[in-house]
């Protein structure tokens, strides 16, 4: 039940190229940004890289700027500075809301945008000490053969619980990635796949450099379910971006977190365009969310609760953004 | 025995900061983990990976052979059981033969560093034969269940059957009889300081010094002597600063004994710091409890009878379990006047970490059920909750049917205060949708009148030392754990002697220096140690008065003591400073040591029936509270907007600390009510972290408006009673009653987490739909 | 606790600690909290959990409140680290320390250093916070004794903000 960290080396690159090179030359190494997720997991013994590449000394990663072309947020920007960034607060409201609701203020001072996007998936059978996991024959996500959440299944159901991703998804974010093969830019949605064991599509040696948001964002909001008003990861969270005209939907995007192994955009919202934001529509949204989320027993709060509550939140956000009373 | 109420009062009226507060705010306070352990070995414990099984073999030879390992101990190194209750010690510090819960200590290692100690644990080879494991009371009580302890048939630690008054007649006289089931989750103290212990054994002198987080250094001292087979005179237990207790540390704990065993085996010094997870595994907290409660009430709100069945899932070993199951029944009495009470309690063994005592010991879950059911019946009868409480008040002094003595009783005033402060009459029923008000009452003992160990000694002893420097040093075994007990002792001494608080120094809880004290539990310190401190100070005062009289050539009864000045008649020439008097008192005698004691007389020791001592006390505290909530029916999330609480603590010796204790206890009740629980997955703790064990953050915590009621207990120190536990039990029912008021849903499970609230809402919608469709059909 | 450990990579860490520059050889994997407690013997910073859950270890790094139990010491190279021990100057309690003492913002005291450091970071950037701002700033710091009521009163008293 040790709480100390095993031996490992640390590289302190000053540039992205150095960081990538360090990663390539140390197989099994990990990038570390704020460390608020990684070091906790390392203290628990659930991951144990023997080499860390500390990204905190790379200036390029901490740039943040907004102009007519949109907003660019360096992956190393801290959650705290994102939460108070004027452009985020005024134009990308869901993003600022999501940032302000992450963990506690101390974590937000350390944790970064890139780190939050790459947050490891979570499960009550996974986020435990070495003694605990060993007594439970480990699990499919790490060192074991069985997913204790769905023992008959073939995949790991650990849930993704990052707050920023759904906000960025509804705002149409793209991410810039650097790696051994150079740089690439992809829609944020392509960063994730629905697999609790390997939910990120980043190749070895790749890291997120920045997030790009298009200009002219519609009104947006983020909200999450958690038992306490701080510290807790979301049991489920939802972001909505909505533009409306005469109480009719012009565009609508809904994204979810905490319910699946990946954050995802709600599919099938196009038919809502042109519809009035009324009880009937809100009911349809509720049904759609409940149908697409797949919470499993990865948290102690029941899966059904997460499903029902996140649908209710989606409905409420849309009603509020549409200017109608919550239904 | 009786103290005059309202003695002194200069300090008491304004309240004083804690005398050890400056160390805490500057970071200078040394808690166990902060003590110098540069030269200490690191202790680590190997814990059972299984819930229930026989140990077939335990091979520590490889661990012992590892370079850097100095000592390895196992169950073979200690054949003595430990515990607090002499009749219920069935636990070894390290398992012998059988393991009964996941996390039970099996072996321990002392090594030169943490890495080596960890590696050594990994080299220990354990072979076990698994046995069926039981995680619920029901499973453990099944007829074919394997016994956890051979001498405990049915896996029952204790069954209690108490009946007072004629229950059948009581229910017959009722206009309304209701029965409901309640279920309260297991909760934990979760004090912020993880467990730690530093033990040093000196082979040259054969002495053992233990510095540890204990609330009960004396009991630990006894257990160390027993388990290490040492003479008690060679042991010293010192309490450093302690980061909270709440009952977590009111019995000797396995890791404390294990650390000492390691120190002895290593012939040196061992530091054991448990992780948060291990601190949770050490547990000893409030058990998961099932309650079936039946109440009878007349249409004007008089309670006619109460029948209560309580089943507590106690975990794998006895601990304080017998006391807990007895408290739940005993404290059905003493709050209201109920003519007939029947209680059936069962404490059940299960393959989980042993439960123990937690703030409000034994009373909280039972009180929750009681106050919820009273509220529901009140509404069914169209009555007001305050009026119903007022219709059932006791009249002090009185003796309850189960022989508990109520000497002072400020509940009526508590009710008046919170009713007024909360605007109950004006606001109830007029709040916006989703908002509600609820209320409840509660009480608790000020120390157990009949002590656990019946040695015939006083319940508390305080020594005072006064020497050439003019400083008064109070020596008390009472464990200051953040509740302000040392400050209370200092105030009691200063007030009685009428000297400045700064002149008093308190040395607490060092078994080599301070007189024996049973420790910080059952809210005994203010009442018992406070009385002993006053007694000691009075004796010192008479020594000083006599010395002043000699010096002034007057009769002692003519000497007037005015703060730090002694005089006769009022003339300046017949006036002595404190220093003069001390100098005079030291002549021929030298340093002055006086002793004060406090003993609860036998008439307060409770009933003669089996278990009748539990619940006995000389002073009950009383509390009433009103909780205002908002319920979000889309997410099931509850917000507590405000709490109004009034507590009768007899007399507030330190109003600042009393307020802090009331707020803290109400808030702890809130945690249990709203979000705290310890569940297990096949016996593995699912909440063994401060992330999953969700104690409320500052975001979740409401303003708590406190009002102190002073009923001036005839036996309490300056009239004081306890203040830190009584209000806790009222919060959960007041919350659940407020939720019922807000959304019309009655919840019978604690905690009322959003998923549970949502389940209830969904169920209600379903029932409404069903009712609607039935209507449509008919 | 690490000083007896088998040799691990060590590097020279230079940082400003409580107003004074110092250099120490530390292991790469040394957590800031262990460095503070075991190397510099500043034990005012507490450990209450197994990592990042309770806030008891909160210290200031370049003026920002951070949990030192999930911060590597080597990340503080060249930075300004402040702990609870830095607040009292020449034995005089800081305003926050006085207020926590006098208003009983501390009971058992174990969360207190972290709580005061989080409050210190708040008051430096926002000298007259509202109740809501105080709550937000302290929302990562758990206290088991006070119910937070007197903690909020203490911060307000230190800030000179009346209810």
Short mmCIF file of C-alpha atoms in Angstrom, two decimals, chain B residues 474-694:
data_model
loop_
_atom_site.label_atom_id
_atom_site.label_comp_id
_atom_site.label_asym_id
_atom_site.label_seq_id
_atom_site.Cartn_x
_atom_site.Cartn_y
_atom_site.Cartn_z
CA UNK B 474 -2.71 21.34 34.86
CA UNK B 475 -1.91 17.71 34.22
CA UNK B 476 -4.69 15.76 32.61
CA UNK B 477 -4.87 12.48 30.80
CA UNK B 478 -7.72 13.86 28.70
CA UNK B 479 -6.85 13.65 25.03
CA UNK B 480 -7.05 16.96 23.23
CA UNK B 481 -7.92 15.97 19.67
CA UNK B 482 -9.09 19.28 18.34
CA UNK B 483 -12.29 19.47 20.33
CA UNK B 484 -10.78 22.01 22.72
CA UNK B 485 -10.54 19.86 25.83
CA UNK B 486 -7.24 21.32 27.01
CA UNK B 487 -8.66 24.80 26.63
CA UNK B 488 -11.69 23.74 28.64
CA UNK B 489 -9.42 22.49 31.44
CA UNK B 490 -7.45 25.74 31.40
CA UNK B 491 -10.62 27.80 31.61
CA UNK B 492 -12.05 25.66 34.41
CA UNK B 493 -8.86 26.12 36.42
CA UNK B 494 -8.46 29.83 35.67
CA UNK B 495 -12.10 30.60 36.41
CA UNK B 496 -12.10 28.72 39.66
CA UNK B 497 -8.90 30.34 40.83
CA UNK B 498 -9.92 33.64 39.26
CA UNK B 499 -6.51 33.99 37.65
CA UNK B 500 -5.59 34.90 34.12
CA UNK B 501 -5.82 32.15 31.55
CA UNK B 502 -2.25 32.87 30.47
CA UNK B 503 -1.03 31.74 33.89
CA UNK B 504 -2.35 28.25 33.22
CA UNK B 505 -0.55 25.65 31.19
CA UNK B 506 -2.07 22.31 30.30
CA UNK B 507 -0.09 19.14 29.76
CA UNK B 508 -2.32 16.46 28.35
CA UNK B 509 -2.22 12.75 27.74
CA UNK B 510 1.22 11.39 28.51
CA UNK B 511 0.90 8.28 30.63
CA UNK B 512 4.26 8.90 32.30
CA UNK B 513 3.30 12.39 33.41
CA UNK B 514 -0.44 12.88 33.52
CA UNK B 515 -2.92 11.11 35.76
CA UNK B 516 -4.81 8.28 34.14
CA UNK B 517 -7.81 9.31 32.11
CA UNK B 518 -10.16 7.06 30.20
CA UNK B 519 -9.86 9.30 27.18
CA UNK B 520 -11.82 11.30 24.67
CA UNK B 521 -15.05 9.42 24.06
CA UNK B 522 -18.76 9.51 24.85
CA UNK B 523 -18.36 13.26 25.37
CA UNK B 524 -17.09 12.62 28.86
CA UNK B 525 -14.28 15.17 29.11
CA UNK B 526 -16.09 18.44 29.75
CA UNK B 527 -18.37 16.88 32.33
CA UNK B 528 -15.94 14.61 34.12
CA UNK B 529 -12.53 16.16 33.59
CA UNK B 530 -14.05 19.63 33.87
CA UNK B 531 -15.44 18.73 37.29
CA UNK B 532 -12.12 17.21 38.34
CA UNK B 533 -10.29 20.35 37.19
CA UNK B 534 -12.63 22.55 39.21
CA UNK B 535 -12.18 20.29 42.22
CA UNK B 536 -8.40 20.53 41.89
CA UNK B 537 -8.52 24.30 41.46
CA UNK B 538 -10.68 24.66 44.55
CA UNK B 539 -8.16 22.71 46.55
CA UNK B 540 -5.36 24.87 45.22
CA UNK B 541 -7.37 27.95 46.03
CA UNK B 542 -7.74 26.87 49.64
CA UNK B 543 -4.00 26.25 49.86
CA UNK B 544 -3.36 29.74 48.53
CA UNK B 545 -6.00 31.32 50.72
CA UNK B 546 -4.51 29.65 53.77
CA UNK B 547 -1.06 30.90 52.81
CA UNK B 548 -2.41 34.40 52.27
CA UNK B 549 -4.12 34.23 55.63
CA UNK B 550 -0.89 33.22 57.35
CA UNK B 551 0.98 36.00 55.66
CA UNK B 552 -1.72 38.57 56.43
CA UNK B 553 -2.23 37.13 59.88
CA UNK B 554 -5.92 36.73 59.24
CA UNK B 555 -8.39 33.91 59.27
CA UNK B 556 -8.68 32.16 55.90
CA UNK B 557 -12.40 32.89 55.74
CA UNK B 558 -11.63 36.60 55.95
CA UNK B 559 -9.27 36.51 53.00
CA UNK B 560 -10.81 37.82 49.86
CA UNK B 561 -9.47 36.59 46.56
CA UNK B 562 -9.82 39.15 43.77
CA UNK B 563 -8.34 37.74 40.67
CA UNK B 564 -4.66 37.67 41.25
CA UNK B 565 -4.85 39.75 44.41
CA UNK B 566 -5.59 38.48 47.89
CA UNK B 567 -6.66 40.89 50.61
CA UNK B 568 -8.30 41.28 53.95
CA UNK B 569 -10.81 43.96 54.70
CA UNK B 570 -10.19 46.07 51.65
CA UNK B 571 -7.17 48.08 52.69
CA UNK B 572 -4.20 48.28 50.32
CA UNK B 573 -1.77 47.51 53.12
CA UNK B 574 -3.43 44.13 53.64
CA UNK B 575 -3.11 43.24 50.00
CA UNK B 576 -0.93 40.49 48.48
CA UNK B 577 -0.02 39.84 44.89
CA UNK B 578 -0.33 36.37 43.43
CA UNK B 579 3.46 36.06 43.49
CA UNK B 580 3.50 37.00 47.19
CA UNK B 581 0.92 34.37 47.96
CA UNK B 582 2.71 31.70 45.97
CA UNK B 583 5.97 32.52 47.76
CA UNK B 584 4.17 32.27 51.07
CA UNK B 585 2.56 28.99 50.12
CA UNK B 586 5.88 27.45 49.14
CA UNK B 587 7.46 28.15 52.51
CA UNK B 588 8.19 24.87 54.25
CA UNK B 589 6.23 22.97 51.59
CA UNK B 590 7.99 23.58 48.30
CA UNK B 591 6.24 22.95 45.06
CA UNK B 592 2.53 22.51 45.53
CA UNK B 593 0.69 19.63 43.94
CA UNK B 594 -3.02 19.18 44.39
CA UNK B 595 -5.36 16.65 42.95
CA UNK B 596 -8.98 16.96 41.94
CA UNK B 597 -11.25 14.07 41.15
CA UNK B 598 -14.68 13.38 39.83
CA UNK B 599 -16.76 10.29 40.39
CA UNK B 600 -20.25 9.51 39.15
CA UNK B 601 -22.19 8.20 42.13
CA UNK B 602 -23.82 4.75 41.75
CA UNK B 603 -27.36 6.13 41.54
CA UNK B 604 -26.49 7.41 38.06
CA UNK B 605 -25.08 4.13 36.79
CA UNK B 606 -28.19 3.04 34.90
CA UNK B 607 -30.56 0.11 35.28
CA UNK B 608 -29.93 -3.28 36.78
CA UNK B 609 -31.11 -5.04 33.62
CA UNK B 610 -28.50 -6.65 31.37
CA UNK B 611 -26.74 -3.88 29.47
CA UNK B 612 -28.46 -1.28 31.62
CA UNK B 613 -25.27 0.69 32.21
CA UNK B 614 -25.09 1.77 28.60
CA UNK B 615 -26.72 5.15 28.10
CA UNK B 616 -26.29 6.07 31.73
CA UNK B 617 -24.93 9.56 32.25
CA UNK B 618 -25.27 12.44 34.64
CA UNK B 619 -26.19 14.94 31.97
CA UNK B 620 -27.88 14.67 28.60
CA UNK B 621 -27.39 17.39 26.05
CA UNK B 622 -30.46 18.28 23.99
CA UNK B 623 -30.78 19.75 20.53
CA UNK B 624 -33.42 20.84 18.06
CA UNK B 625 -32.76 21.89 14.50
CA UNK B 626 -34.50 23.11 11.39
CA UNK B 627 -33.10 22.41 7.94
CA UNK B 628 -34.08 24.24 4.77
CA UNK B 629 -33.49 22.48 1.46
CA UNK B 630 -33.90 22.91 -2.26
CA UNK B 631 -34.49 19.82 -4.34
CA UNK B 632 -33.75 19.68 -8.06
CA UNK B 633 -36.25 17.12 -9.26
CA UNK B 634 -34.57 16.79 -12.65
CA UNK B 635 -31.26 15.56 -11.20
CA UNK B 636 -32.16 14.54 -7.67
CA UNK B 637 -29.54 16.92 -6.32
CA UNK B 638 -30.27 18.41 -2.93
CA UNK B 639 -28.94 21.69 -1.65
CA UNK B 640 -29.05 22.51 2.02
CA UNK B 641 -29.74 26.22 2.11
CA UNK B 642 -29.52 26.77 5.82
CA UNK B 643 -29.57 25.12 9.21
CA UNK B 644 -30.81 26.58 12.49
CA UNK B 645 -29.76 24.61 15.53
CA UNK B 646 -30.11 25.12 19.27
CA UNK B 647 -28.27 22.94 21.74
CA UNK B 648 -28.65 22.71 25.49
CA UNK B 649 -25.13 22.20 26.78
CA UNK B 650 -26.04 23.21 30.31
CA UNK B 651 -23.55 26.02 30.36
CA UNK B 652 -21.06 27.03 27.69
CA UNK B 653 -17.67 27.02 29.37
CA UNK B 654 -16.19 28.28 26.11
CA UNK B 655 -18.99 29.55 23.84
CA UNK B 656 -16.65 29.87 20.87
CA UNK B 657 -15.67 26.21 21.10
CA UNK B 658 -19.24 25.13 21.83
CA UNK B 659 -20.40 26.86 18.65
CA UNK B 660 -17.63 25.19 16.70
CA UNK B 661 -18.58 21.79 18.09
CA UNK B 662 -22.27 22.27 17.31
CA UNK B 663 -21.53 23.38 13.76
CA UNK B 664 -19.10 20.53 13.22
CA UNK B 665 -21.49 17.89 14.52
CA UNK B 666 -24.45 19.18 12.52
CA UNK B 667 -22.25 19.23 9.46
CA UNK B 668 -21.04 15.68 10.10
CA UNK B 669 -24.68 14.66 10.32
CA UNK B 670 -25.16 16.38 7.00
CA UNK B 671 -22.38 14.33 5.43
CA UNK B 672 -23.95 11.10 6.62
CA UNK B 673 -27.36 12.30 5.47
CA UNK B 674 -26.40 13.51 2.01
CA UNK B 675 -23.39 11.84 0.54
CA UNK B 676 -21.18 9.72 2.79
CA UNK B 677 -21.16 5.93 2.75
CA UNK B 678 -18.70 3.08 2.70
CA UNK B 679 -19.78 0.33 0.38
CA UNK B 680 -17.79 -2.79 -0.44
CA UNK B 681 -17.33 -4.79 -3.62
CA UNK B 682 -16.98 -8.40 -2.50
CA UNK B 683 -15.47 -7.14 0.70
CA UNK B 684 -13.09 -4.69 -0.95
CA UNK B 685 -13.71 -1.12 0.16
CA UNK B 686 -15.18 0.94 -2.64
CA UNK B 687 -14.82 4.20 -0.76
CA UNK B 688 -11.34 3.99 0.71
CA UNK B 689 -10.26 7.41 -0.49
CA UNK B 690 -11.28 10.99 0.14
CA UNK B 691 -12.42 11.11 -3.47
CA UNK B 692 -14.91 8.26 -3.19
CA UNK B 693 -15.76 8.84 0.47
CA UNK B 694 -17.56 12.03 -0.32
#
